[in-house]
PDB file of C-alpha atoms in Angstrom:
ATOM      1  CA  MET G   1      -8.054 -58.189 -22.903  1.00 59.00           C
ATOM      2  CA  GLN G   2     -10.024 -56.935 -19.961  1.00 69.00           C
ATOM      3  CA  ILE G   3      -9.129 -54.004 -17.788  1.00 75.00           C
ATOM      4  CA  SER G   4      -9.728 -54.600 -14.139  1.00 81.00           C
ATOM      5  CA  ARG G   5     -11.819 -52.301 -11.992  1.00 80.00           C
ATOM      6  CA  GLN G   6      -8.785 -51.639  -9.808  1.00 85.00           C
ATOM      7  CA  VAL G   7      -6.801 -50.220 -12.768  1.00 81.00           C
ATOM      8  CA  ILE G   8      -9.657 -47.958 -13.783  1.00 83.00           C
ATOM      9  CA  VAL G   9     -10.028 -46.612 -10.314  1.00 85.00           C
ATOM     10  CA  LYS G  10      -6.266 -46.006 -10.037  1.00 87.00           C
ATOM     11  CA  GLU G  11      -6.216 -44.226 -13.346  1.00 87.00           C
ATOM     12  CA  ALA G  12      -9.168 -42.038 -12.396  1.00 89.00           C
ATOM     13  CA  TRP G  13      -7.604 -41.236  -9.055  1.00 90.00           C
ATOM     14  CA  ASP G  14      -4.347 -40.169 -10.756  1.00 89.00           C
ATOM     15  CA  TRP G  15      -6.329 -37.851 -13.042  1.00 91.00           C
ATOM     16  CA  ILE G  16      -8.262 -36.340 -10.069  1.00 92.00           C
ATOM     17  CA  LYS G  17      -4.990 -35.764  -8.159  1.00 90.00           C
ATOM     18  CA  THR G  18      -3.420 -34.002 -11.227  1.00 90.00           C
ATOM     19  CA  ILE G  19      -6.445 -31.859 -11.652  1.00 92.00           C
ATOM     20  CA  ILE G  20      -6.523 -30.894  -7.996  1.00 92.00           C
ATOM     21  CA  ILE G  21      -2.848 -29.921  -8.103  1.00 89.00           C
ATOM     22  CA  TYR G  22      -3.286 -27.770 -11.228  1.00 88.00           C
ATOM     23  CA  VAL G  23      -6.310 -26.071  -9.796  1.00 91.00           C
ATOM     24  CA  GLY G  24      -4.457 -25.440  -6.575  1.00 86.00           C
ATOM     25  CA  ILE G  25      -1.473 -23.866  -8.444  1.00 83.00           C
ATOM     26  CA  ALA G  26      -3.832 -21.692 -10.501  1.00 83.00           C
ATOM     27  CA  LEU G  27      -5.684 -20.454  -7.449  1.00 82.00           C
ATOM     28  CA  PHE G  28      -2.316 -19.759  -5.644  1.00 80.00           C
ATOM     29  CA  ILE G  29      -1.168 -17.755  -8.676  1.00 74.00           C
ATOM     30  CA  ARG G  30      -4.452 -15.855  -8.870  1.00 73.00           C
ATOM     31  CA  PHE G  31      -4.711 -14.941  -5.195  1.00 73.00           C
ATOM     32  CA  PHE G  32      -1.087 -14.389  -4.271  1.00 71.00           C
ATOM     33  CA  ILE G  33       1.075 -13.742  -7.403  1.00 76.00           C
ATOM     34  CA  PHE G  34      -0.754 -11.770 -10.088  1.00 78.00           C
ATOM     35  CA  ASN G  35      -4.067 -11.003 -11.532  1.00 82.00           C
ATOM     36  CA  LEU G  36      -5.385  -9.622 -14.854  1.00 80.00           C
ATOM     37  CA  SER G  37      -7.913  -6.790 -14.680  1.00 83.00           C
ATOM     38  CA  ILE G  38      -9.785  -4.742 -17.291  1.00 83.00           C
ATOM     39  CA  VAL G  39      -9.882  -1.007 -16.578  1.00 86.00           C
ATOM     40  CA  PRO G  40     -13.540   0.236 -17.008  1.00 86.00           C
ATOM     41  CA  THR G  41     -13.072   3.978 -16.860  1.00 88.00           C
ATOM     42  CA  GLY G  42     -10.971   6.783 -18.298  1.00 88.00           C
ATOM     43  CA  SER G  43      -9.542   8.095 -14.993  1.00 91.00           C
ATOM     44  CA  MET G  44      -6.007   7.034 -15.873  1.00 93.00           C
ATOM     45  CA  ILE G  45      -5.956   8.392 -19.486  1.00 91.00           C
ATOM     46  CA  PRO G  46      -3.477   8.764 -21.197  1.00 91.00           C
ATOM     47  CA  THR G  47      -1.448   6.168 -19.269  1.00 91.00           C
ATOM     48  CA  ILE G  48      -4.165   3.517 -19.269  1.00 90.00           C
ATOM     49  CA  GLN G  49      -7.025   3.691 -21.768  1.00 89.00           C
ATOM     50  CA  ILE G  50     -10.593   2.457 -21.184  1.00 90.00           C
ATOM     51  CA  LYS G  51     -10.817  -1.375 -21.491  1.00 89.00           C
ATOM     52  CA  ASP G  52      -7.015  -1.793 -21.345  1.00 91.00           C
ATOM     53  CA  LYS G  53      -6.033  -4.974 -19.570  1.00 91.00           C
ATOM     54  CA  ILE G  54      -3.465  -4.578 -16.741  1.00 91.00           C
ATOM     55  CA  ILE G  55      -1.370  -7.141 -14.925  1.00 90.00           C
ATOM     56  CA  ILE G  56      -1.420  -6.575 -11.200  1.00 91.00           C
ATOM     57  CA  LEU G  57       1.612  -7.841  -9.299  1.00 90.00           C
ATOM     58  CA  LYS G  58       0.131  -8.744  -5.899  1.00 88.00           C
ATOM     59  CA  PHE G  59       3.378  -9.510  -4.129  1.00 84.00           C
ATOM     60  CA  SER G  60       5.219  -6.375  -5.255  1.00 84.00           C
ATOM     61  CA  TYR G  61       4.930  -4.592  -1.930  1.00 88.00           C
ATOM     62  CA  TRP G  62       5.948  -7.568   0.177  1.00 85.00           C
ATOM     63  CA  PHE G  63       9.587  -6.774  -0.675  1.00 86.00           C
ATOM     64  CA  GLN G  64       9.591  -3.030  -1.390  1.00 90.00           C
ATOM     65  CA  PRO G  65       7.672  -0.007  -0.138  1.00 93.00           C
ATOM     66  CA  VAL G  66       4.994   1.795  -2.103  1.00 95.00           C
ATOM     67  CA  LYS G  67       6.611   4.690  -4.018  1.00 95.00           C
ATOM     68  CA  ARG G  68       5.388   7.979  -5.379  1.00 95.00           C
ATOM     69  CA  GLY G  69       4.482   7.446  -9.037  1.00 94.00           C
ATOM     70  CA  ASP G  70       3.462   3.807  -8.662  1.00 95.00           C
ATOM     71  CA  ILE G  71       0.148   2.853 -10.203  1.00 95.00           C
ATOM     72  CA  VAL G  72      -1.714   0.774  -7.693  1.00 95.00           C
ATOM     73  CA  VAL G  73      -4.863  -1.188  -7.663  1.00 94.00           C
ATOM     74  CA  PHE G  74      -6.787  -0.987  -4.395  1.00 93.00           C
ATOM     75  CA  ARG G  75     -10.156  -1.593  -2.720  1.00 91.00           C
ATOM     76  CA  SER G  76     -12.421   1.439  -2.929  1.00 90.00           C
ATOM     77  CA  PRO G  77     -12.800   3.145   0.497  1.00 89.00           C
ATOM     78  CA  ASN G  78     -16.443   3.972  -0.394  1.00 85.00           C
ATOM     79  CA  GLU G  79     -17.805   1.114  -2.488  1.00 85.00           C
ATOM     80  CA  LYS G  80     -17.821  -2.501  -1.416  1.00 86.00           C
ATOM     81  CA  ASN G  81     -16.249  -5.002  -3.846  1.00 87.00           C
ATOM     82  CA  VAL G  82     -15.005  -2.232  -6.108  1.00 88.00           C
ATOM     83  CA  GLN G  83     -11.327  -2.001  -7.199  1.00 90.00           C
ATOM     84  CA  LEU G  84      -9.782   1.241  -8.398  1.00 92.00           C
ATOM     85  CA  VAL G  85      -6.648   2.038 -10.284  1.00 94.00           C
ATOM     86  CA  LYS G  86      -4.789   5.292  -9.475  1.00 95.00           C
ATOM     87  CA  ARG G  87      -1.270   6.767  -9.220  1.00 96.00           C
ATOM     88  CA  VAL G  88       0.352   7.322  -5.847  1.00 97.00           C
ATOM     89  CA  VAL G  89       1.017  11.063  -5.530  1.00 96.00           C
ATOM     90  CA  GLY G  90       1.444  11.719  -1.829  1.00 96.00           C
ATOM     91  CA  MET G  91       3.022   9.789   0.939  1.00 96.00           C
ATOM     92  CA  GLY G  92       2.349   9.768   4.708  1.00 95.00           C
ATOM     93  CA  GLY G  93       3.106  13.062   6.433  1.00 96.00           C
ATOM     94  CA  GLU G  94       3.344  15.099   3.188  1.00 97.00           C
ATOM     95  CA  THR G  95       1.091  18.124   2.581  1.00 97.00           C
ATOM     96  CA  ILE G  96      -0.709  18.094  -0.842  1.00 96.00           C
ATOM     97  CA  LEU G  97      -1.903  21.350  -2.509  1.00 96.00           C
ATOM     98  CA  ILE G  98      -3.310  21.861  -5.970  1.00 95.00           C
ATOM     99  CA  LYS G  99      -3.365  25.505  -6.973  1.00 94.00           C
ATOM    100  CA  ASP G 100      -3.893  26.970 -10.418  1.00 93.00           C
ATOM    101  CA  GLY G 101      -3.743  23.484 -12.019  1.00 91.00           C
ATOM    102  CA  LYS G 102      -0.404  22.570 -10.402  1.00 93.00           C
ATOM    103  CA  LEU G 103       0.520  20.049  -7.775  1.00 95.00           C
ATOM    104  CA  TYR G 104       2.626  21.076  -4.793  1.00 96.00           C
ATOM    105  CA  ILE G 105       4.028  18.601  -2.283  1.00 97.00           C
ATOM    106  CA  ASN G 106       5.284  20.184   0.934  1.00 97.00           C
ATOM    107  CA  GLY G 107       5.184  23.597  -0.751  1.00 94.00           C
ATOM    108  CA  LYS G 108       7.331  22.479  -3.741  1.00 96.00           C
ATOM    109  CA  LEU G 109       6.066  22.250  -7.269  1.00 95.00           C
ATOM    110  CA  TYR G 110       5.916  18.651  -8.480  1.00 94.00           C
ATOM    111  CA  MET G 111       6.131  18.012 -12.236  1.00 91.00           C
ATOM    112  CA  GLU G 112       3.788  15.368 -13.567  1.00 90.00           C
ATOM    113  CA  PRO G 113       4.449  14.679 -17.263  1.00 89.00           C
ATOM    114  CA  TYR G 114       1.877  11.829 -17.252  1.00 89.00           C
ATOM    115  CA  VAL G 115      -1.193  14.119 -16.404  1.00 90.00           C
ATOM    116  CA  TYR G 116      -3.694  14.281 -19.190  1.00 85.00           C
ATOM    117  CA  GLU G 117      -4.689  17.951 -18.878  1.00 89.00           C
ATOM    118  CA  LYS G 118      -4.329  20.813 -16.449  1.00 88.00           C
ATOM    119  CA  MET G 119      -6.375  20.420 -13.313  1.00 90.00           C
ATOM    120  CA  LYS G 120      -9.386  22.766 -13.164  1.00 91.00           C
ATOM    121  CA  GLU G 121     -10.119  22.648  -9.417  1.00 91.00           C
ATOM    122  CA  ASP G 122      -7.906  23.693  -6.497  1.00 93.00           C
ATOM    123  CA  PHE G 123      -7.522  21.349  -3.531  1.00 94.00           C
ATOM    124  CA  GLY G 124      -5.927  21.515  -0.151  1.00 85.00           C
ATOM    125  CA  PRO G 125      -3.768  22.033   1.609  1.00 95.00           C
ATOM    126  CA  TYR G 126      -4.189  18.487   2.973  1.00 96.00           C
ATOM    127  CA  THR G 127      -1.706  16.553   5.051  1.00 96.00           C
ATOM    128  CA  VAL G 128      -1.636  12.789   4.406  1.00 97.00           C
ATOM    129  CA  PRO G 129      -1.785  10.725   7.651  1.00 96.00           C
ATOM    130  CA  GLN G 130       1.462   8.857   8.479  1.00 95.00           C
ATOM    131  CA  ASP G 131       0.052   5.449   7.441  1.00 93.00           C
ATOM    132  CA  GLY G 132      -1.641   6.803   4.289  1.00 96.00           C
ATOM    133  CA  TYR G 133      -1.156   7.387   0.557  1.00 97.00           C
ATOM    134  CA  PHE G 134      -2.767  10.129  -1.540  1.00 97.00           C
ATOM    135  CA  VAL G 135      -3.793   8.744  -4.968  1.00 97.00           C
ATOM    136  CA  MET G 136      -5.210  10.444  -8.085  1.00 95.00           C
ATOM    137  CA  GLY G 137      -5.946   9.398 -11.596  1.00 94.00           C
ATOM    138  CA  ASP G 138      -3.828  10.772 -14.468  1.00 94.00           C
ATOM    139  CA  ASN G 139      -6.980  12.214 -16.059  1.00 94.00           C
ATOM    140  CA  ARG G 140      -7.403  14.477 -13.042  1.00 92.00           C
ATOM    141  CA  ASN G 141     -10.447  16.328 -14.205  1.00 93.00           C
ATOM    142  CA  HIS G 142     -12.364  13.029 -14.701  1.00 92.00           C
ATOM    143  CA  SER G 143     -11.088  10.957 -11.815  1.00 92.00           C
ATOM    144  CA  TYR G 144     -12.922   9.804  -8.645  1.00 91.00           C
ATOM    145  CA  ASP G 145      -9.997   9.885  -6.284  1.00 93.00           C
ATOM    146  CA  CYS G 146      -8.714  11.068  -2.899  1.00 93.00           C
ATOM    147  CA  ARG G 147      -9.733  14.673  -3.503  1.00 93.00           C
ATOM    148  CA  LYS G 148     -13.364  13.648  -3.623  1.00 92.00           C
ATOM    149  CA  TRP G 149     -13.584  11.067  -0.820  1.00 92.00           C
ATOM    150  CA  GLU G 150     -14.516  11.739   2.756  1.00 90.00           C
ATOM    151  CA  LYS G 151     -11.447   9.839   3.947  1.00 91.00           C
ATOM    152  CA  LYS G 152      -8.946  11.432   1.594  1.00 94.00           C
ATOM    153  CA  TYR G 153      -6.248   8.666   1.574  1.00 95.00           C
ATOM    154  CA  ILE G 154      -5.775   4.954   1.295  1.00 96.00           C
ATOM    155  CA  THR G 155      -3.745   2.623   3.566  1.00 95.00           C
ATOM    156  CA  ARG G 156      -1.377  -0.124   2.753  1.00 94.00           C
ATOM    157  CA  ASP G 157      -3.864  -2.847   3.712  1.00 92.00           C
ATOM    158  CA  MET G 158      -6.265  -1.504   0.961  1.00 94.00           C
ATOM    159  CA  ILE G 159      -3.656  -1.966  -1.802  1.00 94.00           C
ATOM    160  CA  ILE G 160      -4.112  -5.167  -3.722  1.00 92.00           C
ATOM    161  CA  GLY G 161      -1.032  -4.765  -5.921  1.00 93.00           C
ATOM    162  CA  LYS G 162       0.972  -2.745  -8.299  1.00 93.00           C
ATOM    163  CA  ALA G 163      -0.076  -2.439 -11.990  1.00 91.00           C
ATOM    164  CA  VAL G 164       3.018  -3.472 -13.829  1.00 88.00           C
ATOM    165  CA  TYR G 165       1.978  -4.096 -17.477  1.00 85.00           C
ATOM    166  CA  LYS G 166      -0.883  -3.163 -19.767  1.00 84.00           C
ATOM    167  CA  PHE G 167      -2.324  -4.611 -22.920  1.00 78.00           C
ATOM    168  CA  GLY G 168      -4.334  -2.299 -25.243  1.00 69.00           C
ATOM    169  CA  ALA G 169      -8.012  -3.066 -25.889  1.00 57.00           C
ATOM    170  CA  LEU G 170      -8.813  -4.718 -29.130  1.00 50.00           C
ATOM    171  CA  LYS G 171     -10.415  -2.356 -31.568  1.00 48.00           C
TER     172      LYS G 171
END
């Protein structure tokens, strides 16, 4: 029994179409739905450990606003092609003050049970621009965040997505 050239070409084309569809779906998911990232630093300890893998939900803020306490992944304002992971602490229009290791938002003490250790440096007061968010790592004494940047806030267009789940690093 001999298979015709036409049958082989049709079968090959069916395989190519299937592969193209699967690659297209994978790329759509990767660029618009979620992404997996490995956290390289300890700036979010104890919430996220070094080398933990996090799932970033990219469409999260299409349907809801960014909220205080959210852990966001965003493009660094100072380094090209670098993504950072930090917690949203201040919202547009709010005044941030760190005094004696405590965070004050609009003059009121804000309790943060997730912070690794008492902050050593004072900061502010600083009023976040209306279109901005003030972000800091949970490991405040070892975090490169808004307090240290020239432009001391991020904007919504810099945010890639919300960190929604983490997997611990293999030991």
